[in-house]
Coordinates of C-alpha atoms in Angstrom, one line a residue:
X21 CA 13.7 -0.4 -1.5
X22 CA 14.9 -3.5 1.3
X23 CA 18.3 -3.0 3.3
X24 CA 19.7 -4.6 6.0
X25 CA 18.1 -8.4 7.4
X26 CA 21.6 -9.4 5.5
X27 CA 23.0 -12.5 8.8
X28 CA 18.5 -13.7 8.2
X29 CA 19.4 -13.8 4.9
X30 CA 22.3 -15.7 4.8
X31 CA 21.8 -18.2 7.8
X32 CA 17.5 -18.7 5.0
X33 CA 20.6 -20.0 1.7
X34 CA 23.0 -21.7 4.4
X35 CA 19.8 -23.8 4.7
X36 CA 18.4 -23.8 2.0
X37 CA 21.6 -24.8 0.6
X38 CA 21.1 -28.4 3.1
X39 CA 20.4 -31.8 1.8
X40 CA 17.2 -33.4 2.0
X41 CA 14.0 -31.7 3.8
X42 CA 14.4 -28.9 6.0
X43 CA 12.1 -26.1 8.1
X44 CA 12.7 -22.8 9.1
X45 CA 10.0 -21.0 11.1
X46 CA 10.1 -16.6 11.6
X47 CA 8.4 -14.7 14.0
X48 CA 7.8 -11.2 14.9
X49 CA 5.9 -8.5 16.3
X50 CA 3.4 -7.1 13.0
X51 CA 4.6 -5.4 10.2
X52 CA 8.3 -5.7 11.5
X53 CA 8.9 -6.6 7.5
X54 CA 8.7 -10.6 7.9
X55 CA 7.1 -11.3 4.7
X56 CA 9.5 -8.8 2.3
X57 CA 12.3 -10.3 4.6
X58 CA 10.6 -14.2 2.9
X59 CA 9.9 -11.8 -0.7
X60 CA 13.3 -10.8 -0.5
X61 CA 14.6 -14.5 -0.3
X62 CA 12.4 -16.4 -2.5
X63 CA 13.1 -14.2 -5.0
X64 CA 15.4 -15.7 -7.1
X65 CA 14.1 -19.0 -6.7
X66 CA 11.4 -22.4 -7.3
X67 CA 8.6 -20.9 -4.9
X68 CA 5.4 -21.9 -3.8
X69 CA 3.7 -19.9 -1.1
X70 CA 0.2 -18.9 1.0
X71 CA -0.6 -15.9 2.7
X72 CA -3.7 -17.0 5.5
X73 CA -6.1 -15.5 6.7
X74 CA -9.0 -15.8 9.5
X75 CA -11.3 -18.1 7.9
X76 CA -12.7 -21.8 8.2
X77 CA -10.8 -24.8 6.8
X78 CA -13.3 -25.3 3.9
X79 CA -12.6 -21.4 2.6
X80 CA -8.6 -22.7 3.7
X81 CA -8.9 -25.3 1.2
X82 CA -9.7 -23.4 -1.8
X83 CA -7.1 -20.5 -1.4
X84 CA -4.3 -22.5 -1.3
X85 CA -6.2 -24.4 -5.1
X86 CA -6.2 -20.3 -6.5
X87 CA -2.3 -20.6 -5.2
X88 CA -1.3 -24.1 -6.5
X89 CA -3.4 -23.1 -10.0
X90 CA -1.5 -19.4 -10.1
X91 CA 2.2 -21.5 -9.5
X92 CA 1.8 -24.6 -11.6
X93 CA -1.0 -22.4 -14.8
X94 CA -3.2 -27.0 -14.0
X95 CA -6.6 -25.8 -12.4
X96 CA -7.1 -27.6 -9.3
X97 CA -11.1 -27.4 -7.8
X98 CA -11.1 -27.1 -3.9
X99 CA -9.5 -30.2 -2.0
X100 CA -11.4 -32.3 0.5
X101 CA -9.1 -32.3 2.7
X102 CA -5.9 -30.5 3.9
X103 CA -4.2 -33.9 3.3
X104 CA -5.2 -34.5 0.0
X105 CA -4.0 -30.8 -0.4
X106 CA -0.4 -31.3 0.7
X107 CA -0.1 -33.8 -1.2
X108 CA -0.3 -32.9 -3.6
X109 CA 2.6 -29.5 -2.8
X110 CA 4.5 -32.5 -2.8
X111 CA 3.9 -33.5 -5.8
X112 CA 5.2 -30.2 -7.4
X113 CA 7.9 -30.6 -5.3
X114 CA 8.6 -34.0 -6.3
X115 CA 9.9 -31.9 -9.8
X116 CA 12.6 -29.4 -8.7
X117 CA 13.8 -27.6 -5.5
X118 CA 11.2 -26.0 -4.1
X119 CA 10.5 -23.5 -1.0
X120 CA 7.3 -23.8 0.3
X121 CA 6.1 -20.5 2.7
X122 CA 2.8 -21.1 4.9
X123 CA 3.4 -17.3 6.0
X124 CA 0.4 -15.4 8.7
X125 CA 0.5 -19.7 9.6
X126 CA -1.9 -18.4 13.1
X127 CA -5.0 -17.8 10.8
X128 CA -4.2 -21.0 9.4
X129 CA -4.7 -23.1 12.9
X130 CA -6.2 -21.3 14.4
X131 CA -9.5 -23.7 15.3
X132 CA -7.0 -26.4 15.8
X133 CA -8.7 -27.8 18.1
X134 CA -8.1 -32.1 18.0
X135 CA -4.5 -30.5 15.9
X136 CA -5.7 -32.3 13.1
X137 CA -4.0 -29.3 10.4
X138 CA -0.8 -29.7 12.3
X139 CA -1.1 -33.4 12.7
X140 CA -1.0 -32.9 8.2
X141 CA 1.2 -30.4 8.9
X142 CA 3.5 -33.0 10.4
X143 CA 3.0 -35.7 8.3
X144 CA 3.8 -33.5 4.7
X145 CA 6.7 -32.7 6.6
X146 CA 7.8 -36.1 8.3
X147 CA 6.5 -38.6 5.0
X148 CA 4.8 -36.7 2.0
X149 CA 7.8 -34.8 1.2
X150 CA 10.3 -37.7 1.5
X151 CA 12.9 -37.0 -1.1
X152 CA 12.8 -33.9 -2.3
X153 CA 15.2 -31.0 -1.9
X154 CA 11.9 -29.2 0.4
X155 CA 12.6 -26.3 2.1
X156 CA 9.4 -25.5 4.1
X157 CA 9.0 -21.9 6.0
X158 CA 6.0 -20.8 8.1
X159 CA 5.6 -17.6 9.2
X160 CA 3.7 -15.6 11.4
X161 CA 3.4 -13.0 13.7
X162 CA 1.9 -13.9 17.0
X163 CA 5.4 -15.8 18.5
X164 CA 4.5 -17.3 21.3
X165 CA 1.6 -19.3 20.1
X166 CA 4.0 -20.4 16.9
X167 CA 6.4 -21.3 19.8
X168 CA 4.2 -22.3 21.7
X169 CA 3.4 -24.7 18.2
X170 CA 6.8 -26.1 18.3
X171 CA 8.7 -26.3 21.0
X172 CA 5.3 -28.6 23.1
X173 CA 6.0 -31.6 23.1
X174 CA 2.5 -32.6 22.9
X175 CA 2.0 -30.9 20.2
X176 CA 2.1 -32.9 16.2
X177 CA 5.1 -30.2 15.7
X178 CA 7.3 -30.4 17.9
X179 CA 11.3 -30.5 17.0
X180 CA 10.1 -30.0 13.3
X181 CA 10.9 -27.2 12.5
X182 CA 14.2 -26.6 15.1
X183 CA 15.7 -23.7 13.5
X184 CA 14.0 -20.2 14.0
X185 CA 14.1 -16.5 12.7
X186 CA 12.9 -14.4 15.6
X187 CA 12.5 -10.7 13.5
X188 CA 13.7 -7.9 15.5
X189 CA 13.7 -3.5 14.4
X190 CA 15.6 -2.2 11.9
X191 CA 18.9 -0.1 13.5
X192 CA 18.3 3.6 13.1
X193 CA 21.1 3.0 11.0
X194 CA 19.0 1.4 8.3
X195 CA 16.2 3.1 8.5
X196 CA 18.4 5.9 7.5
X197 CA 19.3 5.2 4.5
X198 CA 14.6 4.9 3.2
X199 CA 15.0 8.4 3.7
X200 CA 18.4 9.4 1.8
X201 CA 17.5 13.4 1.4
X202 CA 16.5 13.1 5.2
X203 CA 18.9 16.0 7.2
X204 CA 20.3 13.2 9.7
X205 CA 18.3 15.0 12.9
X206 CA 15.5 14.4 10.6
X207 CA 16.7 11.3 10.1
X208 CA 17.1 10.1 13.7
X209 CA 13.9 12.2 15.3
X210 CA 12.3 10.4 13.0
X211 CA 14.0 7.1 13.7
X212 CA 12.6 7.2 17.5
X213 CA 9.1 8.6 16.4
X214 CA 8.7 5.3 14.9
X215 CA 10.9 3.4 15.9
X216 CA 12.5 0.5 13.3
X217 CA 10.3 -1.2 11.7
X218 CA 10.4 -1.0 8.4
X219 CA 6.5 -1.0 7.2
X220 CA 6.2 3.3 9.4
X221 CA 9.4 3.8 7.4
X222 CA 8.1 4.8 3.5
X223 CA 10.1 7.2 2.0
X224 CA 6.5 8.9 0.2
X225 CA 5.2 10.7 3.3
X226 CA 7.4 12.8 3.3
X227 CA 11.2 13.8 2.8
X228 CA 11.6 16.3 5.7
X229 CA 10.2 15.2 8.9
X230 CA 7.3 17.0 10.1
X231 CA 5.3 16.2 6.9
X232 CA 7.2 12.3 7.8
X233 CA 4.9 12.6 11.3
X234 CA 1.9 14.5 8.9
X235 CA 1.2 12.9 6.7
X236 CA 1.3 9.4 8.9
X237 CA -0.3 10.5 11.8
X238 CA -2.3 13.4 11.9
X239 CA -4.4 14.6 8.7
X240 CA -7.4 12.2 7.7
X241 CA -7.9 8.9 8.6
X242 CA -3.2 9.0 8.6
X243 CA -2.4 5.1 8.5
X244 CA -0.6 5.1 11.1
X245 CA -3.4 6.5 13.1
X246 CA -4.9 3.1 13.5
X247 CA -1.1 1.0 13.1
X248 CA -0.6 2.4 16.3
X249 CA -3.1 0.9 18.5
X250 CA -3.0 -3.3 16.5
X251 CA 0.5 -2.7 17.9
X252 CA -1.0 -2.3 21.4
X253 CA -2.5 -7.1 20.3
X254 CA -0.5 -7.1 17.9
X255 CA -2.8 -7.2 15.1
X256 CA -5.8 -8.6 17.2
X257 CA -8.9 -6.4 19.0
X258 CA -7.2 -4.1 21.6
X259 CA -8.1 -4.5 25.7
X260 CA -8.8 -1.2 26.3
X261 CA -7.8 -1.7 30.0
X262 CA -4.4 -2.0 28.1
X263 CA -5.5 1.3 26.0
X264 CA -5.9 3.0 30.0
X265 CA -2.7 1.4 31.0
X266 CA -0.6 2.8 28.5
X267 CA -2.5 6.4 28.4
X268 CA -1.4 7.2 31.8
X269 CA 1.2 6.6 31.6
X270 CA 2.5 8.4 29.0
X271 CA 1.2 11.0 31.2
X272 CA 4.0 9.9 34.3
X273 CA 2.8 7.7 35.9
X274 CA 4.3 4.9 35.4
X275 CA 4.7 2.2 39.0
X276 CA 1.8 -0.5 39.2
X277 CA 0.6 2.5 42.1
X278 CA 0.5 4.7 40.1
X279 CA -0.8 3.4 37.5
X280 CA -3.5 0.9 39.1
X281 CA -4.9 4.5 40.6
X282 CA -5.4 6.5 37.6
X283 CA -6.8 3.8 36.5
X284 CA -9.3 2.8 37.8
X285 CA -7.9 -0.5 37.6
X286 CA -7.3 -3.3 40.7
X287 CA -3.5 -4.3 41.9
X288 CA -3.4 -7.8 40.6
X289 CA -5.1 -7.6 37.6
X290 CA -3.2 -3.9 37.1
X291 CA 0.2 -5.9 37.4
X292 CA -0.7 -9.1 35.1
X293 CA -1.6 -6.4 32.6
X294 CA 1.3 -5.1 32.7
X295 CA 3.5 -7.8 32.7
X296 CA 1.5 -9.2 29.7
X297 CA 2.2 -5.9 27.8
X298 CA 5.7 -5.8 28.2
X299 CA 6.3 -9.5 27.7
X300 CA 4.9 -8.0 24.2
X301 CA 7.0 -5.5 23.8
X302 CA 4.7 -2.7 24.0
X303 CA 6.4 -1.3 27.9
X304 CA 9.5 -2.1 29.1
X305 CA 11.0 -1.6 32.9
X306 CA 13.6 0.8 33.5
X307 CA 16.5 -1.5 35.1
X308 CA 17.6 0.5 38.9
X309 CA 21.1 0.8 39.5
X310 CA 23.6 1.7 41.5
X311 CA 21.1 2.6 44.4
X312 CA 17.9 3.6 42.5
X313 CA 15.0 2.1 44.3
X314 CA 13.6 -1.4 42.4
X315 CA 10.0 -0.9 43.2
X316 CA 9.2 -1.6 39.4
X317 CA 8.8 1.7 37.2
X318 CA 7.6 1.0 33.7
X319 CA 7.9 3.4 30.1
X320 CA 5.8 2.7 26.4
X321 CA 9.6 0.1 25.0
X322 CA 7.3 0.8 21.2
X323 CA 8.2 4.1 19.7
X324 CA 4.9 4.4 17.8
X325 CA 2.3 3.3 20.1
X326 CA 4.3 6.1 22.8
X327 CA 4.1 8.6 19.9
X328 CA 0.8 7.9 19.3
X329 CA -1.0 8.4 22.9
X330 CA 2.2 11.2 24.3
X331 CA 1.9 13.5 21.2
X332 CA -1.4 12.7 19.2
X333 CA -3.9 11.4 20.9
X334 CA -3.0 14.5 23.7
X335 CA -3.0 17.1 21.1
X336 CA -6.9 15.8 19.4
X337 CA -8.3 18.7 20.0
X338 CA -4.9 20.9 18.9
X339 CA -4.5 19.5 15.3
X340 CA -6.7 20.6 12.1
X341 CA -6.1 18.0 9.6
X342 CA -7.1 21.5 6.6
X343 CA -4.6 23.5 8.3
X344 CA -1.0 21.3 8.2
X345 CA 1.6 24.7 8.9
X346 CA -0.6 26.0 12.5
X347 CA -0.8 22.9 13.6
X348 CA 2.2 22.1 13.3
X349 CA 3.7 25.7 14.8
X350 CA 0.8 24.1 18.2
X351 CA 2.4 21.2 18.7
X352 CA 6.3 21.2 18.2
X353 CA 7.1 22.3 21.2
X354 CA 6.1 19.5 23.1
X355 CA 6.6 17.5 20.4
X356 CA 10.2 18.3 20.8
X357 CA 9.5 17.4 25.1
X358 CA 8.4 14.4 23.2
X359 CA 12.1 13.1 21.5
X360 CA 13.8 14.4 24.1
X361 CA 12.3 11.9 26.6
X362 CA 13.3 9.4 24.2
X363 CA 16.0 9.9 22.9
X364 CA 18.3 8.4 25.4
X365 CA 16.7 5.1 23.8
X366 CA 18.9 5.1 21.1
X367 CA 22.2 6.2 23.2
X368 CA 21.7 3.3 24.4
X369 CA 21.1 1.3 21.8
X370 CA 24.2 3.1 20.9
X371 CA 26.1 2.5 24.2
X372 CA 25.4 -1.4 24.2
X373 CA 26.8 -1.9 20.6
X374 CA 30.1 -0.1 21.7
X375 CA 30.8 -1.4 24.9
X376 CA 30.2 -5.2 26.5
X377 CA 27.5 -4.0 28.8
X378 CA 27.4 -5.9 31.3
X379 CA 24.1 -4.1 32.4
X380 CA 21.8 -1.7 31.4
X381 CA 19.8 0.6 32.7
X382 CA 18.8 4.2 34.9
X383 CA 19.3 5.9 38.7
X384 CA 17.3 8.3 40.0
X385 CA 17.4 9.0 44.1
X386 CA 17.6 12.6 46.1
X387 CA 19.7 15.3 46.0
X388 CA 21.6 17.2 48.0
X389 CA 18.6 19.7 47.8
X390 CA 15.8 21.0 50.6
X391 CA 12.4 20.9 47.8
X392 CA 9.5 23.1 49.0
X393 CA 7.8 20.0 51.0
X394 CA 10.6 19.7 53.0
X395 CA 12.1 16.8 51.3
X396 CA 15.0 15.7 49.4
X397 CA 14.5 17.2 45.9
X398 CA 14.8 13.3 43.9
X399 CA 17.2 13.2 40.4
X400 CA 18.2 11.1 37.9
X401 CA 20.8 9.8 35.9
X402 CA 19.8 9.4 32.3
X403 CA 21.8 5.7 30.7
X404 CA 24.0 3.5 33.6
X405 CA 26.1 1.0 32.4
X406 CA 28.4 -1.7 34.0
X407 CA 31.0 -2.7 31.3
X408 CA 33.4 -4.8 30.7
X409 CA 37.2 -4.5 28.2
X410 CA 39.6 -6.4 28.5
X411 CA 40.6 -7.4 31.8
X412 CA 39.0 -5.0 34.0
X413 CA 35.3 -3.5 34.1
X414 CA 34.2 0.3 35.2
X415 CA 30.9 2.1 35.3
X416 CA 29.5 4.2 33.1
X417 CA 26.9 6.8 33.4
X418 CA 25.2 9.4 30.5
X419 CA 23.5 12.1 30.1
X420 CA 21.6 12.2 26.7
X421 CA 20.4 16.2 25.3
X422 CA 18.8 16.5 22.6
X423 CA 19.1 20.2 21.9
X424 CA 20.4 22.9 19.5
X425 CA 22.1 24.6 22.0
X426 CA 25.8 23.0 22.2
X427 CA 27.1 20.7 26.0
X428 CA 29.0 22.0 27.9
X429 CA 31.0 22.3 31.4
X430 CA 27.8 22.9 32.7
X431 CA 26.5 19.5 32.3
X432 CA 29.2 17.4 32.2
X433 CA 29.3 18.8 36.0
X434 CA 25.2 18.1 36.9
X435 CA 26.5 14.4 35.8
X436 CA 29.8 14.3 37.8
X437 CA 28.1 15.8 40.8
X438 CA 24.5 13.4 40.9
X439 CA 26.9 10.2 40.3
X440 CA 28.1 10.8 43.5
X441 CA 24.9 11.0 45.1
X442 CA 25.2 7.5 44.3
X443 CA 27.4 7.5 46.8
X444 CA 28.6 4.0 45.5
X445 CA 31.8 2.9 45.5
X446 CA 32.6 3.8 41.3
X447 CA 35.0 3.4 38.1
X448 CA 33.2 5.6 36.7
X449 CA 33.8 7.5 33.2
X450 CA 31.2 10.0 31.8
X451 CA 29.4 10.4 28.8
X452 CA 27.7 12.9 26.9
X453 CA 25.1 13.0 24.7
X454 CA 24.4 16.3 22.1
X455 CA 22.7 16.5 18.8
X456 CA 23.6 20.2 19.1
X457 CA 27.1 19.3 20.0
X458 CA 30.4 20.1 22.1
X459 CA 31.6 23.5 23.3
X460 CA 34.5 23.7 22.1
X461 CA 36.3 23.9 25.5
X462 CA 35.0 21.1 27.1
X463 CA 35.7 18.8 23.2
X464 CA 39.4 20.3 24.8
X465 CA 39.1 18.7 27.7
X466 CA 37.9 16.0 26.9
X467 CA 40.5 15.7 24.5
X468 CA 43.5 14.6 27.3
X469 CA 40.6 12.5 29.7
X470 CA 40.3 9.0 29.1
X471 CA 37.3 9.1 31.8
X472 CA 35.3 11.5 29.2
X473 CA 33.7 10.3 26.3
X474 CA 31.2 13.3 23.8
X475 CA 29.4 11.6 21.1
X476 CA 27.4 14.3 18.9
X477 CA 24.7 13.4 15.7
X478 CA 27.2 12.9 13.5
X479 CA 28.5 9.6 15.8
X480 CA 25.5 8.3 17.0
X481 CA 23.3 8.3 13.0
X482 CA 26.7 6.9 11.4
X483 CA 27.8 4.9 14.1
X484 CA 31.6 6.2 14.7
X485 CA 32.9 4.4 18.1
X486 CA 33.7 6.7 20.9
X487 CA 36.8 8.0 21.4

């Protein structure tokens, strides 16, 4: 079942309708749905699609000859050069309007040290296809390399692929469509667990949350055990240093100093690895707001990776693949705690969808309660944001509760108190997110207040605006 990607399909169709030669680059992380998007776009169009794998140039040329044989019905011998192959493709394109796809393009140019293959593709676009109505798409999961190939003025493909589509994860609402028999709560729990990567949402793995994660993570040889690790290296072998860093972050180490000490990695190396994983989208950095300490705090951004380390790996000794019911019962509390911690990210997405956010982040700092060590107890606010609405701006502070019990005045009063601990001059608005809904008296109170918003499970899953 194909869901979402309406904007991307519209862009591809609009581009393809133009006269002359058109080019487009599609990038995005592993399993994000790049090939599915291309397949959907090409389904009712004449196309030639190459999906490359790791291999030397001669094996790539043999493969391309096989694809052209299959596409045209005319036998081809293995090509002697990339030029002869591309010239043959161009001759096919002269027959009729055609889309040519080079999928997993990074494997074709992996050993292109002298830019020979890139130069031939430049000639293909600039000269060989001249006078045709051809659309050329290059696609790959190594985003930084793909962008360098096309944006570096010293490279042959500079300026040849100005139209770029970078695929992002699907939304909660789009993923929910893939699981129509699940309850809204299970749809939310699953989204928190594996995120918006469409390949991870195969509905055949289960119609309940627990069935799904058993099939995906817990049973022997479950698919996402390996896939979660491949996300760390974007499909390349995983760096053991990165695994150690992610593991200690899942255990609660959140600063460079704490991570460095727990992994035994020197601070400079640790900082470099953290930066690299932030750029890959595996890790994220919390944005301190309203006077929170500026020292960076890290978290695991990639949902499936967070579940792998936070639940699967940390409970391996308790997982018996022969005893599903017993195992899931033992893991239930740990899974619930994991989901509660990750719920904030879904709530932040909701906030960004429905308000114009100038900035979102977190606050943490001292309260007026003194701990056993004689120091103030550190408390936090789940989500903070600066919002622009019309000609005014205001400050939003959120509390997020993923539990079955309704939230009430206790949660609202705690949030108001913590906003006071920030000691900032703010135009405050309070938002409570609660999967278990709200007490009747709090709902009545919020109905009389312009500065209090309540968002429940149905609002989140169905994307209902607040208020």
